[in-house]
Coordinates of C-alpha atoms in Angstrom, one line a residue:
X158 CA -13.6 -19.2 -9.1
X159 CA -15.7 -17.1 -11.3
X160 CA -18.0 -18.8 -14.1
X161 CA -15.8 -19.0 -17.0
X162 CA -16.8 -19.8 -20.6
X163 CA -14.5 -22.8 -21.2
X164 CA -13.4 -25.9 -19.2
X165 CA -10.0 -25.8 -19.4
X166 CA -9.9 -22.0 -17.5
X167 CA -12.4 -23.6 -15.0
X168 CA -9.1 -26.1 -13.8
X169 CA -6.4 -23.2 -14.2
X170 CA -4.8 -25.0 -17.3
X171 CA -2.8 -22.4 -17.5
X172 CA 0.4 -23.7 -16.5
X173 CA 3.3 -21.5 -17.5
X174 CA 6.4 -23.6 -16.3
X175 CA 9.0 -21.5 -16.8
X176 CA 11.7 -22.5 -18.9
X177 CA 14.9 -20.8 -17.0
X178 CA 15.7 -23.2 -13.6
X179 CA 17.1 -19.5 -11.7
X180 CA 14.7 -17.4 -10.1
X181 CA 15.0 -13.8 -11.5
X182 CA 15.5 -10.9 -9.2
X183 CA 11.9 -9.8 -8.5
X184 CA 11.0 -13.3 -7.4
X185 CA 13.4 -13.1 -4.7
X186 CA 12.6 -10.0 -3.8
X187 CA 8.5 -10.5 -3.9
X188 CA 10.1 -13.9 -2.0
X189 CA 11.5 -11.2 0.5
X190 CA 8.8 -9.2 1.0
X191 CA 6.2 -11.6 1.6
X192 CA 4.3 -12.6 4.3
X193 CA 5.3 -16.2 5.8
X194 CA 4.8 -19.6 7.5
X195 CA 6.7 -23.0 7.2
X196 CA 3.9 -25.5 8.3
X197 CA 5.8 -29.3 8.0
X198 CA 8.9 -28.0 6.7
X199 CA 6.6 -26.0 3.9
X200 CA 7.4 -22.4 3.1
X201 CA 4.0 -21.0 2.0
X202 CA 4.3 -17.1 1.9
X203 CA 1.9 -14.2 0.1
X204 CA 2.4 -10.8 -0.8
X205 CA -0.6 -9.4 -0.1
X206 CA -1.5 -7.0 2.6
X207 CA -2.9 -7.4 5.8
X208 CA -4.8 -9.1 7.3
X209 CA -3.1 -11.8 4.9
X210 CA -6.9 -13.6 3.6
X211 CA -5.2 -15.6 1.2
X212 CA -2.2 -16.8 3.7
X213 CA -5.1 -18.2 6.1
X214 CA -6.9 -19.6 3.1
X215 CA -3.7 -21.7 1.7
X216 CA -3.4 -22.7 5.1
X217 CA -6.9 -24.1 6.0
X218 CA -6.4 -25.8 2.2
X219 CA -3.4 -27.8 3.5
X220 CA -5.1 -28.9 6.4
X221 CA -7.9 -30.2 4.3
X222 CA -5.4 -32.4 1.9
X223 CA -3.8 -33.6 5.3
X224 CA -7.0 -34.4 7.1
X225 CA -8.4 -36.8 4.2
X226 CA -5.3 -37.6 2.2
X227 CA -2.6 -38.3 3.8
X228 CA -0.7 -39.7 0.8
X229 CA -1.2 -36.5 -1.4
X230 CA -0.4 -34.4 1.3
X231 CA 3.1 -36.3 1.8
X232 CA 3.6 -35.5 -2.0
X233 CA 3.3 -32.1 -1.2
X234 CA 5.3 -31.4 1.1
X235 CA 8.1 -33.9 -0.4
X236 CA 8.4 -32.7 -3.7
X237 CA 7.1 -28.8 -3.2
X238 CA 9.6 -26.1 -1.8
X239 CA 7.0 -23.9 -1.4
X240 CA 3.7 -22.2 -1.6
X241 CA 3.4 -18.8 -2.6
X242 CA 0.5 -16.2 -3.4
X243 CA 1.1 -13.5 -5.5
X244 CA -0.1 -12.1 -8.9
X245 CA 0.0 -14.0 -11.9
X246 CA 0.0 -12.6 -15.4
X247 CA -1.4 -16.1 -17.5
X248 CA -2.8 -18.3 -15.2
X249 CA -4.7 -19.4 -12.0
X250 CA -1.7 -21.3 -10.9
X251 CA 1.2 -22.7 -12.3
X252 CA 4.2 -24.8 -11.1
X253 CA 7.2 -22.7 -11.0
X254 CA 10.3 -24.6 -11.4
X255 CA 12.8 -22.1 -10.5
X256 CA 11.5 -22.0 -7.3
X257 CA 10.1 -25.4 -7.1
X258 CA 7.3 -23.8 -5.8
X259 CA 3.4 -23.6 -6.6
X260 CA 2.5 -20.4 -7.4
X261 CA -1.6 -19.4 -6.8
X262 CA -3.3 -16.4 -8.2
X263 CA -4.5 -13.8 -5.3
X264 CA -7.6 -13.1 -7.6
X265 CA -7.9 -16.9 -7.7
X266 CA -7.1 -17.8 -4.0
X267 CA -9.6 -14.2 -2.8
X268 CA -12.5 -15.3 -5.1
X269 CA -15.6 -15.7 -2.9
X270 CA -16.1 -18.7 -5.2
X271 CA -13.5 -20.6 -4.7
X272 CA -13.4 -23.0 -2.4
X273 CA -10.9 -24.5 0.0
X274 CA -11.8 -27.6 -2.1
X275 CA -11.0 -26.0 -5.2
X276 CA -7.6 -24.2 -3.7
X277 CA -6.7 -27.9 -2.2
X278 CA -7.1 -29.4 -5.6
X279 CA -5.3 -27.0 -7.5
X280 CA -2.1 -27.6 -4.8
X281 CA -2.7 -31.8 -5.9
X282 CA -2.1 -30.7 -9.5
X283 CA 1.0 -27.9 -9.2
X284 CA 2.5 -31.0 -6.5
X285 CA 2.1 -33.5 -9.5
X286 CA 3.6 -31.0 -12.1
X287 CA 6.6 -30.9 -9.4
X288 CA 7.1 -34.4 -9.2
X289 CA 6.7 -35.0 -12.7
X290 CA 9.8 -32.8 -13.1
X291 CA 12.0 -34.6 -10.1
X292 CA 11.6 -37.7 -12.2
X293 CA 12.7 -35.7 -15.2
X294 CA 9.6 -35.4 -17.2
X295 CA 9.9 -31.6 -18.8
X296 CA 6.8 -29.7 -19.7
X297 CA 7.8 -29.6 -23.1
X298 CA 5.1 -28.5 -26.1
X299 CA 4.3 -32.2 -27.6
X300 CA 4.3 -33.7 -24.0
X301 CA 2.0 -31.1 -22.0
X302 CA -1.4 -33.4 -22.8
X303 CA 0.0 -36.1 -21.5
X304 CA 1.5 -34.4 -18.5
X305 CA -1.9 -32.4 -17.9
X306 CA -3.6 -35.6 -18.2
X307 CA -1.5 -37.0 -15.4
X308 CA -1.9 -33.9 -13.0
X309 CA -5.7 -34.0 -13.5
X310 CA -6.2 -37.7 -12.7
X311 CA -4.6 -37.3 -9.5
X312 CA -6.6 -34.3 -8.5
X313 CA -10.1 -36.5 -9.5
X314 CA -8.1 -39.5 -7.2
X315 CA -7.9 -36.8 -4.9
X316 CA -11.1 -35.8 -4.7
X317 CA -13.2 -38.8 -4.6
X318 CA -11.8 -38.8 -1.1
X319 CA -13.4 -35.6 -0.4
X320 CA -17.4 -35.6 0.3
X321 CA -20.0 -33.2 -2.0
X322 CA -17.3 -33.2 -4.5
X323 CA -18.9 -34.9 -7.4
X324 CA -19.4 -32.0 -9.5
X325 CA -15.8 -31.0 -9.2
X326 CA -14.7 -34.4 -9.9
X327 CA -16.8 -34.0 -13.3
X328 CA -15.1 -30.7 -14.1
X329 CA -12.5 -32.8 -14.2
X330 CA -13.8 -35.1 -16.6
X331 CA -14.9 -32.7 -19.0
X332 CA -11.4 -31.6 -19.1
X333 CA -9.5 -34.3 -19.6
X334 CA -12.3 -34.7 -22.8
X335 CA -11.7 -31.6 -23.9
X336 CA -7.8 -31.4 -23.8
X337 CA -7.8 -35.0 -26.1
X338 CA -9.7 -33.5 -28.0
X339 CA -8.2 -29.7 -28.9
X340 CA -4.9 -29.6 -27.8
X341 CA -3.8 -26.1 -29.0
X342 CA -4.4 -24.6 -25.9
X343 CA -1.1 -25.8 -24.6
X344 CA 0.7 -24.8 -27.4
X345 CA 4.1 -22.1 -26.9
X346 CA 1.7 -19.8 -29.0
X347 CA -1.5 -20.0 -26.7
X348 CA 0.5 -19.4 -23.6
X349 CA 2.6 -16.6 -25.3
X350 CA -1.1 -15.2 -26.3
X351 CA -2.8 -16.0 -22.4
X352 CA 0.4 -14.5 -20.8
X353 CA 0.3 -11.1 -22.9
X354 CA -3.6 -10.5 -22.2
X355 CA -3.0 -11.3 -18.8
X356 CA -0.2 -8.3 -18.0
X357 CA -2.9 -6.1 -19.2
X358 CA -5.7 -7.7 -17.3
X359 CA -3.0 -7.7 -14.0
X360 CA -2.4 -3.7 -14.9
X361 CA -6.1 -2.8 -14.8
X362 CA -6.5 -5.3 -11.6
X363 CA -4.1 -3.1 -9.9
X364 CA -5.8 0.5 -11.3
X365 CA -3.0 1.5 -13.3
X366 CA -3.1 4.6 -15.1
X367 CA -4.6 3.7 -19.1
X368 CA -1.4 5.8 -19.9
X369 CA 0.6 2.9 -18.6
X370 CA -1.6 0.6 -20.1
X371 CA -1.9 2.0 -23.2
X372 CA 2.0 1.9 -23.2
X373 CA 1.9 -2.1 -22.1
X374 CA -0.3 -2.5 -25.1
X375 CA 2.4 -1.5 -27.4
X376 CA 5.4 -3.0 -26.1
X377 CA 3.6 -6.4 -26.2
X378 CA 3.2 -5.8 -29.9
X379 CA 6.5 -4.4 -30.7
X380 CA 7.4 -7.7 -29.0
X381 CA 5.2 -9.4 -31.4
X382 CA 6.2 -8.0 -34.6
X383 CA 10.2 -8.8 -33.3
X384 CA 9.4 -12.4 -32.6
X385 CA 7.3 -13.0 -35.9
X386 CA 9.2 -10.7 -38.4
X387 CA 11.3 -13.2 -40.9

């Protein structure tokens, strides 16, 4: 993961759950078109190109939760659908309900930084989000602390288990600190403001043309003045 100024972006706090339970059209067809596996009844698929990097990656993650907790690892593959890699406008990973799936970043999952440590614990907290939600516990605005506070205890559970992971598990730490303490972040506004910046990030990412981005630029405020015009 790359160095990032805050620690909330260092655990991928980013969770954009979405609100609508059906998954649109492009999901099933980026569903369709993506490379796949089922490994223990698992779906865990990725749209990127070959020689599939971030499939292998996911993969060798799993096998890591298995191999040193087997109780986390039964969570997964209880409560998740699926895995899937693809690109992600406002987040690092997120738990998509409409597809009961977690969804990772490619940037995130291909960064020479991250580790299969890092991709392991990020699957423990999407699981968590997904289980949270079978129980009926929506990731609604006032509840999101509490709910994040959950998910990131049972990633630090998760990875006392693991060895050379004490500075991850103080990451962790930090976070839960800093998310008492300034809890805007995980406001409807914050992720309305992440997920805007990050279509434009995800255009340049993919070398569109700045005509096109140019053009993003002002549809996402014409879409602002709309939604804050009296």
């Amino acid at each position: 993961m790359q160095q990032l100024e805050s620690p909330q972006r260092s655990r991928g706090l980013a969770v954009a759950v979405k609100p609508d339970r059906r998954s649109s059209r492009i999901d099933r067809l980026g569903l369709w078109l993506s490379k796949s596996h089922t490994i223990d009844r698992l779906w865990i698929g990725t749209t990127e190109s070959k020689p599939y990097p971030a499939l292998r990656r996911v993969e060798e993650a799993l096998q890591l939760i298995k191999r040193h907790d087997t109780l986390n690892y039964s969570r997964i593959t209880r409560n998740l659908d699926r895995i899937w890699v693809h690109l992600l406008p406002s987040a690092q990973a997120h738990y998509d309900r409409s597809l009961n799936a977690c969804a990772l970043d490619e940037r995130y999952v291909l960064n020479e930084t991250t580790t299969l440590e890092r991709i392991a614990s990020t699957i423990v907290h999407e699981a968590t989000h997904a289980q949270l939600e079978s129980w009926g516990i929506i990731y609604e605005e006032k509840s999101r602390y509490r709910i994040e506070a959950i998910c990131l205890r049972r990633e630090h559970n998760f990875l006392t288990k693991l060895p050379d992971s004490g500075l991850m598990q103080e990451e962790i730490e930090r976070t839960l600190e800093w998310c008492e303490s300034d809890q805007t972040y995980l406001s409807d506004a914050s992720f309305r403001d992440r997920e805007d910046q990050g279509e434009i990030d995800t255009l340049r990412y993919l070398k569109a043309p700045d005509w096109l981005v140019q053009f993003a630029v002002w549809l996402i405020r014409r879409r602002r003045s709309r939604t804050s015009a009296p």
